Short mmCIF file of C-alpha atoms and ligand atoms in Angstrom, two decimals:
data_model
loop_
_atom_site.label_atom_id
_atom_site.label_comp_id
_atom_site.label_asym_id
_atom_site.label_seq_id
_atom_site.Cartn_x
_atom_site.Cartn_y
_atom_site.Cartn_z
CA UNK A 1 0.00 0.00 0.00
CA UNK A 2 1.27 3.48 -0.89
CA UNK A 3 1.16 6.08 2.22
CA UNK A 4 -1.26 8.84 1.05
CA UNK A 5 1.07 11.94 0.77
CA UNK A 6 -0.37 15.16 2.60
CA UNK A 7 -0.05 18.04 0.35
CA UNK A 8 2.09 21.05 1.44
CA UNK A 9 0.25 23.61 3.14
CA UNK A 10 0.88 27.26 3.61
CA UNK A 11 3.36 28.77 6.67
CA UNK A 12 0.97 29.84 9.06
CA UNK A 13 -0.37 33.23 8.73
CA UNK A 14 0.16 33.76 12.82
CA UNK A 15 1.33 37.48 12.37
CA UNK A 16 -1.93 38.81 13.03
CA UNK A 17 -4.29 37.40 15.89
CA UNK A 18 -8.01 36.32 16.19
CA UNK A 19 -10.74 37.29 18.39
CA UNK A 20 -14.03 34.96 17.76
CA UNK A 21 -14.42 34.67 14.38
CA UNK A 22 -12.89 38.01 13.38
CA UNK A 23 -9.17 38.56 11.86
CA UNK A 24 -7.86 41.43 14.07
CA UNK A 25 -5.58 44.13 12.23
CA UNK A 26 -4.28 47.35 13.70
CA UNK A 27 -6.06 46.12 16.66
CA UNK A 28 -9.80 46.39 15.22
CA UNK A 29 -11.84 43.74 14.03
CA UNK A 30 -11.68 43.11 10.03
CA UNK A 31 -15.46 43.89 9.65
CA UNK A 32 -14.94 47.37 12.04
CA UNK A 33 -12.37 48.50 9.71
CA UNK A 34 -14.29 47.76 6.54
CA UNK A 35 -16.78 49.98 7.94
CA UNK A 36 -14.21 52.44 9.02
CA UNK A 37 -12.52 52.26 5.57
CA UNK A 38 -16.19 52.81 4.12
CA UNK A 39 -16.12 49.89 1.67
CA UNK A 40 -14.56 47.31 -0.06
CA UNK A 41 -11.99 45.98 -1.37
CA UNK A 42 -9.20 47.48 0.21
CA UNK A 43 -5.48 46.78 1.07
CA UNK A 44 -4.66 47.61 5.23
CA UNK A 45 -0.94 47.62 6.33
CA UNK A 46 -0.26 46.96 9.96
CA UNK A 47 1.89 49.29 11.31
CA UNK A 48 2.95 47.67 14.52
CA UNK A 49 4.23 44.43 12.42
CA UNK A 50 6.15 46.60 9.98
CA UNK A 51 8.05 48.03 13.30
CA UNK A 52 8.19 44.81 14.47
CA UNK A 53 9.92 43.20 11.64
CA UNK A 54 12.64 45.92 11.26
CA UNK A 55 13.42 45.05 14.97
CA UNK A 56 13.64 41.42 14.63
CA UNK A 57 15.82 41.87 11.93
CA UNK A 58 18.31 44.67 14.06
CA UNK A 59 18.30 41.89 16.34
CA UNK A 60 19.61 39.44 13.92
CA UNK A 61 21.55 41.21 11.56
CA UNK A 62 25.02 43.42 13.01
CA UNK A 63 24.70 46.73 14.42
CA UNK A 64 27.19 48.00 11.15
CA UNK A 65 24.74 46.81 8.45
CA UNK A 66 22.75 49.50 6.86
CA UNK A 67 19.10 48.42 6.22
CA UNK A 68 17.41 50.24 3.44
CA UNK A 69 13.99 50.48 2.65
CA UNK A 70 13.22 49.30 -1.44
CA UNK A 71 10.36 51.64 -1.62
CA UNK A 72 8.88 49.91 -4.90
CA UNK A 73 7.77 47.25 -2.69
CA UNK A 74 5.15 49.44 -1.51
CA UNK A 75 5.50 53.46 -2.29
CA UNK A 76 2.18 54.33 -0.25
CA UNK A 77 3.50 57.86 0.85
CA UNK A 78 2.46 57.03 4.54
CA UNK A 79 3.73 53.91 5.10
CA UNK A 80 7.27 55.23 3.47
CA UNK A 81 6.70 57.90 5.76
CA UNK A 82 6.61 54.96 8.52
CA UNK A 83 9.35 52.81 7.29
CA UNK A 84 11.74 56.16 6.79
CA UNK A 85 11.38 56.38 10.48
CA UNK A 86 12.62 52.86 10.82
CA UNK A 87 15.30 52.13 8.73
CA UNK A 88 18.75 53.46 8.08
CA UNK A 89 17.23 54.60 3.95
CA UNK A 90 15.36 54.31 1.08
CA UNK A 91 16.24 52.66 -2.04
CA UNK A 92 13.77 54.97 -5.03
CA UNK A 93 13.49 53.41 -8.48
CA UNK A 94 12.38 56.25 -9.91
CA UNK A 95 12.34 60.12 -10.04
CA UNK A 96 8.70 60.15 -8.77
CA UNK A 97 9.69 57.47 -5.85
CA UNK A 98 12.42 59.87 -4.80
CA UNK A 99 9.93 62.68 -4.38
CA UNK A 100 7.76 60.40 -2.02
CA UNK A 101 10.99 59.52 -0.50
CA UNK A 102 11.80 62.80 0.19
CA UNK A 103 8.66 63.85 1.41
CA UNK A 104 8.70 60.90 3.85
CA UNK A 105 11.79 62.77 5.73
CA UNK A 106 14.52 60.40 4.47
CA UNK A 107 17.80 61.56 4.83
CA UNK A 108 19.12 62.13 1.53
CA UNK A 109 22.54 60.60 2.49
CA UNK A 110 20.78 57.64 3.14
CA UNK A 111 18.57 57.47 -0.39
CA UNK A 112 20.07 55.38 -3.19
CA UNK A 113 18.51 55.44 -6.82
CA UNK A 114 18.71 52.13 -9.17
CA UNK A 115 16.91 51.56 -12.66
CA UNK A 116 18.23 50.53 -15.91
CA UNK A 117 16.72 53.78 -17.58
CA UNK A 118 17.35 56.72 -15.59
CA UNK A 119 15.89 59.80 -17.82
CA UNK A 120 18.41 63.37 -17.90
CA UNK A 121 15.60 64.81 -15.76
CA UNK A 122 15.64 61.92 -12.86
CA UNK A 123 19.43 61.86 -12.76
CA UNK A 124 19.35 66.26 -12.54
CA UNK A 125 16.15 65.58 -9.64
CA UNK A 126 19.07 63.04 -7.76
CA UNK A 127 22.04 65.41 -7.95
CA UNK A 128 20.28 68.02 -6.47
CA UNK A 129 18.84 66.09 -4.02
CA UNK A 130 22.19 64.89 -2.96
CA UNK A 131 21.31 61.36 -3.06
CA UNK A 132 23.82 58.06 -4.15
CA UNK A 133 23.10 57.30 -7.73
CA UNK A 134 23.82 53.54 -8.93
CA UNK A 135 24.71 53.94 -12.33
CA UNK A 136 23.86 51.26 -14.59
CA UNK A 137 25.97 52.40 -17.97
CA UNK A 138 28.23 54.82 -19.54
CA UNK A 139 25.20 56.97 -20.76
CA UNK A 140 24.69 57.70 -16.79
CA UNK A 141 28.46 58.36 -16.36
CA UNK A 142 28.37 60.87 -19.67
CA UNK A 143 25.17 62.91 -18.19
CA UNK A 144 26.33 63.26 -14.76
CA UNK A 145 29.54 64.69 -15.89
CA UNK A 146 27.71 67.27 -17.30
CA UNK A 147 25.15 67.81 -14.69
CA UNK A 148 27.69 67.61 -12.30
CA UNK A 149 29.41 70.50 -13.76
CA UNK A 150 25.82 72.76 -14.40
CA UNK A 151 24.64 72.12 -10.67
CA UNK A 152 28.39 72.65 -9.23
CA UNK A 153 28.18 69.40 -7.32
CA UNK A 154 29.80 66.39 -8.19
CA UNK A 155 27.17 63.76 -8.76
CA UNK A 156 27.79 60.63 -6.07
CA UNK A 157 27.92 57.60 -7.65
CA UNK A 158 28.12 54.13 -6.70
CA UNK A 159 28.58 50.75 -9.67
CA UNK A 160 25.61 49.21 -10.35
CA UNK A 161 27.63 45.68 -11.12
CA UNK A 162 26.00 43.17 -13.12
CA UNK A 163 27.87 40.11 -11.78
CA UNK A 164 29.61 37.16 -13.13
CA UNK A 165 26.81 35.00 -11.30
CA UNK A 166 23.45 34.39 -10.26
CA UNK A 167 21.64 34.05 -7.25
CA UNK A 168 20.65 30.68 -6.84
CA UNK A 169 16.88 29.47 -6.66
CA UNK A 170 15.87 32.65 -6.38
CA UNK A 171 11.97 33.78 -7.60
CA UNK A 172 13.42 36.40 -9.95
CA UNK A 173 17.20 36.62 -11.10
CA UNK A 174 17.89 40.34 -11.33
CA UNK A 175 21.56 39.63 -11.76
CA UNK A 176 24.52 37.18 -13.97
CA UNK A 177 24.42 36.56 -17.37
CA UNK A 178 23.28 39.30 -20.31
CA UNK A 179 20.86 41.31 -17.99
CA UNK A 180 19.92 45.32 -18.50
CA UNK A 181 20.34 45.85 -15.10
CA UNK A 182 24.10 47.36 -13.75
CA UNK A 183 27.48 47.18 -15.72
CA UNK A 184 28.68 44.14 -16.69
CA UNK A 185 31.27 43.04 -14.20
CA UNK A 186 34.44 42.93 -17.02
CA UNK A 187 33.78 46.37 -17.97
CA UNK A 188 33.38 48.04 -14.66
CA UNK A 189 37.06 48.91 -14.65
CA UNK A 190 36.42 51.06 -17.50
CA UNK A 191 33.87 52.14 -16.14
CA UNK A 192 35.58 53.28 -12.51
CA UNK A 193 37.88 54.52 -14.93
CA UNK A 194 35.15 57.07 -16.20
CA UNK A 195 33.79 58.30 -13.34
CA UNK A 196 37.49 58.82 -11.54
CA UNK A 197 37.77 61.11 -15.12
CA UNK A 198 34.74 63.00 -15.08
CA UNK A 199 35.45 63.73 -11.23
CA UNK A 200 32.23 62.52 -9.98
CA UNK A 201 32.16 61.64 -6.20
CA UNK A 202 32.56 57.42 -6.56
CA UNK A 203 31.38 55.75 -3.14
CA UNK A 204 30.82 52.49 -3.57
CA UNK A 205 29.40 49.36 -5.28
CA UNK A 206 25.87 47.94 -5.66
CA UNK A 207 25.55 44.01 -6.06
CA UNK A 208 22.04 43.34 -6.31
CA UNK A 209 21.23 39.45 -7.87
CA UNK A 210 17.67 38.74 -7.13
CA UNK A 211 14.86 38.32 -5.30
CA UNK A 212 12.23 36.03 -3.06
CA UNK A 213 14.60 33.75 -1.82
CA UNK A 214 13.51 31.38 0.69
CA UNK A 215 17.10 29.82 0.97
CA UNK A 216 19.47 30.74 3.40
CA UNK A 217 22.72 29.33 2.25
CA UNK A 218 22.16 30.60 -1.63
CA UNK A 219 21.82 34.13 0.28
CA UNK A 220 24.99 33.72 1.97
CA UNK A 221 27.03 32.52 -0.99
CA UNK A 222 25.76 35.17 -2.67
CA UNK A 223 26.81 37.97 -0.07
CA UNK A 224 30.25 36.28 -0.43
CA UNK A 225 30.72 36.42 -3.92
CA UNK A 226 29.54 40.12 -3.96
CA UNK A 227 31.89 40.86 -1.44
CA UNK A 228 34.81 39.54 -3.28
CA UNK A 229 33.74 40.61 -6.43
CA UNK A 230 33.36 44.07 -5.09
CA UNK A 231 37.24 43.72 -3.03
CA UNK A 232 38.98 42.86 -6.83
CA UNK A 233 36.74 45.69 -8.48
CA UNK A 234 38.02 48.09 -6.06
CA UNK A 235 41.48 47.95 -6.96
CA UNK A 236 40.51 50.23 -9.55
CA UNK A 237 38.44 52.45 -7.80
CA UNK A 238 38.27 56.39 -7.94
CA UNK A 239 38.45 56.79 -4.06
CA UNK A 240 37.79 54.12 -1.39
CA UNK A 241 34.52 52.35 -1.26
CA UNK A 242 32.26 53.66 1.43
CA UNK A 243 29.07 51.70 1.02
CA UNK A 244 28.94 48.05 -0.32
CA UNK A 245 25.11 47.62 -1.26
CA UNK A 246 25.55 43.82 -1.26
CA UNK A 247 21.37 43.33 -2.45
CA UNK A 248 18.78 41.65 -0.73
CA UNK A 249 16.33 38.72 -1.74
CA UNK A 250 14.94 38.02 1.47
CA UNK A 251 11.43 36.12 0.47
CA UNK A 252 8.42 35.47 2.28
CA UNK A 253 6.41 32.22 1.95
CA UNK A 254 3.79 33.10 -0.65
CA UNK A 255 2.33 29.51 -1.35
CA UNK A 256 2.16 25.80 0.00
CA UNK A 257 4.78 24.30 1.19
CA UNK A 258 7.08 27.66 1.76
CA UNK A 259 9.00 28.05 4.92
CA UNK A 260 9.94 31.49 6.52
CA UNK A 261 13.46 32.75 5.45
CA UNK A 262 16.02 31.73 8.55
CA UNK A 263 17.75 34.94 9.20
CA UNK A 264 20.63 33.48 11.81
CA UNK A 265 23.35 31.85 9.08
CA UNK A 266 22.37 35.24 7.01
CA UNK A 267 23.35 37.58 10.31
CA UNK A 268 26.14 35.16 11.09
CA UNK A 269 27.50 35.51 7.43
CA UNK A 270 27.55 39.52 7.15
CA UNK A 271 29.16 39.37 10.72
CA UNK A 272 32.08 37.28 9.00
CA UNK A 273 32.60 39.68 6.15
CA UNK A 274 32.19 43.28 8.18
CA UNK A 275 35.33 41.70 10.27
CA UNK A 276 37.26 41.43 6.86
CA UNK A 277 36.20 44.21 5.65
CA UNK A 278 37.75 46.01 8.42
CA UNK A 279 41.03 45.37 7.08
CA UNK A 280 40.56 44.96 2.98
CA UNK A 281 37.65 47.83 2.70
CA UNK A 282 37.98 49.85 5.92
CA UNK A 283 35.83 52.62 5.00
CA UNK A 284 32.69 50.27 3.52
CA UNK A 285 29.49 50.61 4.95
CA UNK A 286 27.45 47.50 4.33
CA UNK A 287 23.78 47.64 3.11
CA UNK A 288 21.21 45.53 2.68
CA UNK A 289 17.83 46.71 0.44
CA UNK A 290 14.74 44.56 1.33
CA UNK A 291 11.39 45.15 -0.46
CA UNK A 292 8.77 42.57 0.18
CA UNK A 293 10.58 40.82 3.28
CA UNK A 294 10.15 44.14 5.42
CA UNK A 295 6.41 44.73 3.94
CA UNK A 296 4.74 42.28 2.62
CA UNK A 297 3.83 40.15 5.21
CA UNK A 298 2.06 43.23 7.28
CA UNK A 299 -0.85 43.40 4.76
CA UNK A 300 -3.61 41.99 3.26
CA UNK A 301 -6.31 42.75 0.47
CA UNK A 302 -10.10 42.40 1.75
CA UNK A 303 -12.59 42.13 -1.02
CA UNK A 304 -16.36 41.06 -0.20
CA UNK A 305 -18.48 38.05 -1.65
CA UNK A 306 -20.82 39.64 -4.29
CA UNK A 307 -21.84 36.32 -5.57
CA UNK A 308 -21.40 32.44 -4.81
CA UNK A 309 -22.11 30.50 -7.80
CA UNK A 310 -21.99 26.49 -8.27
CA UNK A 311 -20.77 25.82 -11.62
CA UNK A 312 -21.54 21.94 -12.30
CA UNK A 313 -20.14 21.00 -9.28
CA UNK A 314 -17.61 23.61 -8.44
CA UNK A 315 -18.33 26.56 -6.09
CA UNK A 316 -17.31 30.11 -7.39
CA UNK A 317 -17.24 32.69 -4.57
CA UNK A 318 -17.43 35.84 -6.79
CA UNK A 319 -15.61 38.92 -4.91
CA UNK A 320 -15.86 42.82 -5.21
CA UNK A 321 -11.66 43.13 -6.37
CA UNK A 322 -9.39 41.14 -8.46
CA UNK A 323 -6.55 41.17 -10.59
CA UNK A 324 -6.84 44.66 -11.47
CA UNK A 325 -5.96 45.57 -7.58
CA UNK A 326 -3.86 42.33 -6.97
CA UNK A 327 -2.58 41.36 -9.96
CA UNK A 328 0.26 38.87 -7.78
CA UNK A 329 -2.30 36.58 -6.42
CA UNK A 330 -4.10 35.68 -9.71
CA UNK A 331 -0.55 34.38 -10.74
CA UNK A 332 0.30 36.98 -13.35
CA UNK A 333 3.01 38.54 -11.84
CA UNK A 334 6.18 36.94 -13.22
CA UNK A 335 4.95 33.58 -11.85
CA UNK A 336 5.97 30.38 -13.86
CA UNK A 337 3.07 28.20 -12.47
CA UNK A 338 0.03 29.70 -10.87
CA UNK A 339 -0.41 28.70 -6.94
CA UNK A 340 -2.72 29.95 -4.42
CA UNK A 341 -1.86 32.41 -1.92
CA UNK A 342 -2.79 32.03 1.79
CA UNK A 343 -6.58 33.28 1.64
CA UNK A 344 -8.73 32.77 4.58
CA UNK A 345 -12.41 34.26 5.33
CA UNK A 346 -11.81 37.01 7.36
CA UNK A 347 -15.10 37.20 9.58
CA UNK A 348 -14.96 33.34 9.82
CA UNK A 349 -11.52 32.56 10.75
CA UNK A 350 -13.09 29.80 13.29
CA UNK A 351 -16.46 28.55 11.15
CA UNK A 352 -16.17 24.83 11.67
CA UNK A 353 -18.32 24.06 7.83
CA UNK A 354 -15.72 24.20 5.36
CA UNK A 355 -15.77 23.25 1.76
CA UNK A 356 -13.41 23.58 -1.58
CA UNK A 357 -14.11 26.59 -3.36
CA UNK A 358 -12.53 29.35 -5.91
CA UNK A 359 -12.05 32.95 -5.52
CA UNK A 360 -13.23 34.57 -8.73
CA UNK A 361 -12.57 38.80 -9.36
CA UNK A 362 -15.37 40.81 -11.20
CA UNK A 363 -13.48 41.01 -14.39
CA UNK A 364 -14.90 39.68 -17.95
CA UNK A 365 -11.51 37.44 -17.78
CA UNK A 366 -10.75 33.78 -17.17
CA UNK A 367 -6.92 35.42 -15.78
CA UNK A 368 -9.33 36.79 -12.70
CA UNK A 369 -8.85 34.18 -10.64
CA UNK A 370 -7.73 34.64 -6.62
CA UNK A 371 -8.11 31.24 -5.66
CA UNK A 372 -7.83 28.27 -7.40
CA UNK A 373 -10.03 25.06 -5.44
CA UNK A 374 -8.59 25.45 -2.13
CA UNK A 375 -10.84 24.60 1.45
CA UNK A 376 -12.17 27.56 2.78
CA UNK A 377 -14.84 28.23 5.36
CA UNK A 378 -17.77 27.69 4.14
CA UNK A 379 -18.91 31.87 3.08
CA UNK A 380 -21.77 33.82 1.62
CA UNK A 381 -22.18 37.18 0.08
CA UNK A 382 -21.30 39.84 2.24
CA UNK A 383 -18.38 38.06 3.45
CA UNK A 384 -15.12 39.11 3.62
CA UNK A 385 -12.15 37.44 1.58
CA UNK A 386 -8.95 38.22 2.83
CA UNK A 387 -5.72 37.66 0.76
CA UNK A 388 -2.65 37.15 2.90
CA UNK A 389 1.05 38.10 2.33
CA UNK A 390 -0.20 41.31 0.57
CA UNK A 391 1.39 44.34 1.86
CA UNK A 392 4.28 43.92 -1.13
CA UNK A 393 3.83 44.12 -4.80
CA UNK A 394 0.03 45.10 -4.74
CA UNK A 395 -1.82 48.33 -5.29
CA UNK A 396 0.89 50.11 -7.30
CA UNK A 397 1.72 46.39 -9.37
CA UNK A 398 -1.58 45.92 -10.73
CA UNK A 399 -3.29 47.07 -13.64
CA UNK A 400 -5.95 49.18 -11.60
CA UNK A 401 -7.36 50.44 -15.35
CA UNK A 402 -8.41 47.21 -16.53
CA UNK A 403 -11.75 47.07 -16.96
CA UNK A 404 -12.75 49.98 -15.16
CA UNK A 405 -13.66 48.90 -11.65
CA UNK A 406 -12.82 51.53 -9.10
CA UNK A 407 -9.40 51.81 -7.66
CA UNK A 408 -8.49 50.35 -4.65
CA UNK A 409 -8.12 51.95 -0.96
CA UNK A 410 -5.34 51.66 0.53
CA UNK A 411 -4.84 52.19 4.52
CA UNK A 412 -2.12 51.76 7.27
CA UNK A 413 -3.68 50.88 10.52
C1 PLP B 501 13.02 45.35 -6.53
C2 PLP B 501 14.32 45.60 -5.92
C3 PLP B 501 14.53 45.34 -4.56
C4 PLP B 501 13.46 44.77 -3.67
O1 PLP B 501 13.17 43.45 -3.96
P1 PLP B 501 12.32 42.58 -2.94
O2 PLP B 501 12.20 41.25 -3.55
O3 PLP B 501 11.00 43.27 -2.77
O4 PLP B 501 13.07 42.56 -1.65
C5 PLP B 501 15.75 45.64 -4.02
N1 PLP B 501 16.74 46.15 -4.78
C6 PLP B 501 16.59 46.40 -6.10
C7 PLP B 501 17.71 46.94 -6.87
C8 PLP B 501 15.39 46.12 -6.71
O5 PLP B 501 15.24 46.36 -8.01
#
């Protein structure tokens, strides 16, 4: 007889707690809020777990690191606002992200600016600012020279390095191989060469090769290949490197069978290589940019049951929001093979009737789907769907035009 496997199920959602039958966020009951917020769907981001998950991580990670904020994660101007209060800076992707950025109260020291297509107009915005510019080509090196010179401030740049590997089973590889992102490792001599030329103000490198990654050890070899990479590339730098923006990739568990990221080897690693550094780069700051792994547990999407439909056989719980507000959990979002998000009903978090059923969005489109067959309590219309793991790569990543449905709310609570 063959054991009968049980199929992976998702990491708890045990971030937030439950009173009755009611999710509790920012302290209120999920149905208070809706009525608070004045409707559905909406996203809410809990404030209290994004300060608690920057101090978990100080606790783990060494007092030297830098932790930056990569604002395209989630640019809602207040909970920038929040996070700028938190961490060390803000990593903008954009000249509109640097405004929000700014607004927030982030020290402009502490704000670093990456993208493969930086327009004349964002790289002027950053100069003036006084913020660290990672350029990604010689274009950027040519038009800072001369902005440099018009503003009568020497542009500060740090390498965007594309390097000469990948990060290993990562969710997205933002780094090794032919990739528009960052200077391709063999030419960043030339490149240092440039920039020591034009007499911009050269501070460092920034190693960035990918993101969501659940795996521990592939984050730590990384970190120590961009740390050596980064020592031979310095030998021909301008001027000493102060910061070494060795990336991110934290993930979170999204779908079944995910575990949370262990942070320990991670801390234990960057300890290792801040006591070398002390001799071979003595002036390097480390940094680390996280997106999703500082935000994205924190929120959720709430949409309400319009309709429940059986469709020979299968139930269809028909919801107020869908792909055009969370365009990640329908599985459109750079995912190779579409898997359910954590989704529970959030005003029956306790209902012993369960049954299988599928989220569907209100959009004219088989793509609007939220939840593929998975056991949920049993719900009705009026009932509130709540999408876990949502406070990353939502609103401002979906296609809120599509169809037009009205835009989503978005609150920090
Ligand atoms: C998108 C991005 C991040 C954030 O990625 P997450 O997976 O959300 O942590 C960090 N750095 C750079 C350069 C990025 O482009």
């Amino acid at each position: 007889m063959v054991a009968e496997k049980t199929p992976p199920t998702h990491a708890p959602m045990n971030q937030f707690s439950v009173n009755g039958n009611e999710l509790i966020i920012g302290g209120m009951p999920l149905t208070h809020l809706a009525a608070r917020v004045g409707g559905t769907p909406f996203y809410a981001y809990d404030r209290s777990l994004l300060s608690q998950r920057v101090a978990e991580l100080r606790k783990i990670l060494p007092a030297l690191v830098k932790l930056h904020y990569a604002m395209k994660a989630n640019p809602l101007p207040a909970l920038v606002a929040h996070m700028a209060g938190l961490v060390d800076g803000i990593d903008v992707a954009s000249g509109g992200e640097l405004k929000v950025a700014l607004h927030a109260g982030a020290d402009p020291h502490e704000i670093s600016f990456a993208g493969p297509g930086k327009r004349e107009a964002e790289l002027r915005q950053a100069v003036a600012a006084g913020i660290l510019l990672n350029v990604e080509s010689f274009r950027e090196i040519g038009l800072l020279a001369g902005i440099s010179k018009e503003l009568g401030l020497p542009a500060r740049v740090a390498v965007r390095v594309n390097p000469d590997f990948e990060l290993k089973s990562s969710g997205m590889k933002m780094g090794g191989g032919p990739k528009q992102f960052g200077i391709d490792a063999e030419q960043v001599p030339d490149a240092l060469a440039a920039i020591g030329r034009q007499g911009l103000a050269f501070e460092g490198f920034h190693l960035f090769a990918g993101s969501q990654n659940l795996k521990a050890e592939a984050i730590v070899e990384a970190q120590c290949k961009s740390y050596e990479l980064a020592l031979r590339l310095s030998k021909d730098a301008p001027a000493p490197v102060r910061f070494l923006n060795l990336g991110g990739g934290f993930g979170i568990p999204y779908f079944p069978g995910e575990q949370r990221l262990d942070l320990a080897p991670i801390g234990a690693n960057l300890a290792a290589l801040i006591e070398r550094a002390k001799t071979e780069l003595p002036e390097a700051q480390f940094v680390i940019e996280l997106g999703r792994y500082l935000v994205g547990e924190a929120g959720i999407y709430v949409t309400r049951i319009l309709d429940r439909k059986v469709s020979r056989g299968q139930t269809f719980l028909v919801v107020d929001g869908g792909l055009n507000h969370h365009l990640a959990a329908s599985g459109n979002f750079g995912q190779v093979i579409r898997k359910n998000y954590p989704v529970m009903i959030g005003n029956k978090m306790h209902a012993v009737e369960k049954e299988i059923a599928s989220v569907v969005g209100p959009l004219c489109t088989p793509l609007d789907l939220l939840v593929d067959r998975m056991e949920l309590a049993r719900a009705e219309p009026g009932d509130l769907v709540v999408i876990f793991q949502s406070g990353a790569y939502g609103a401002s990543a979906s296609p809120q035009g599509f169809l037009g449905h009205p835009a989503v709310v978005e609150v920090l609570v």
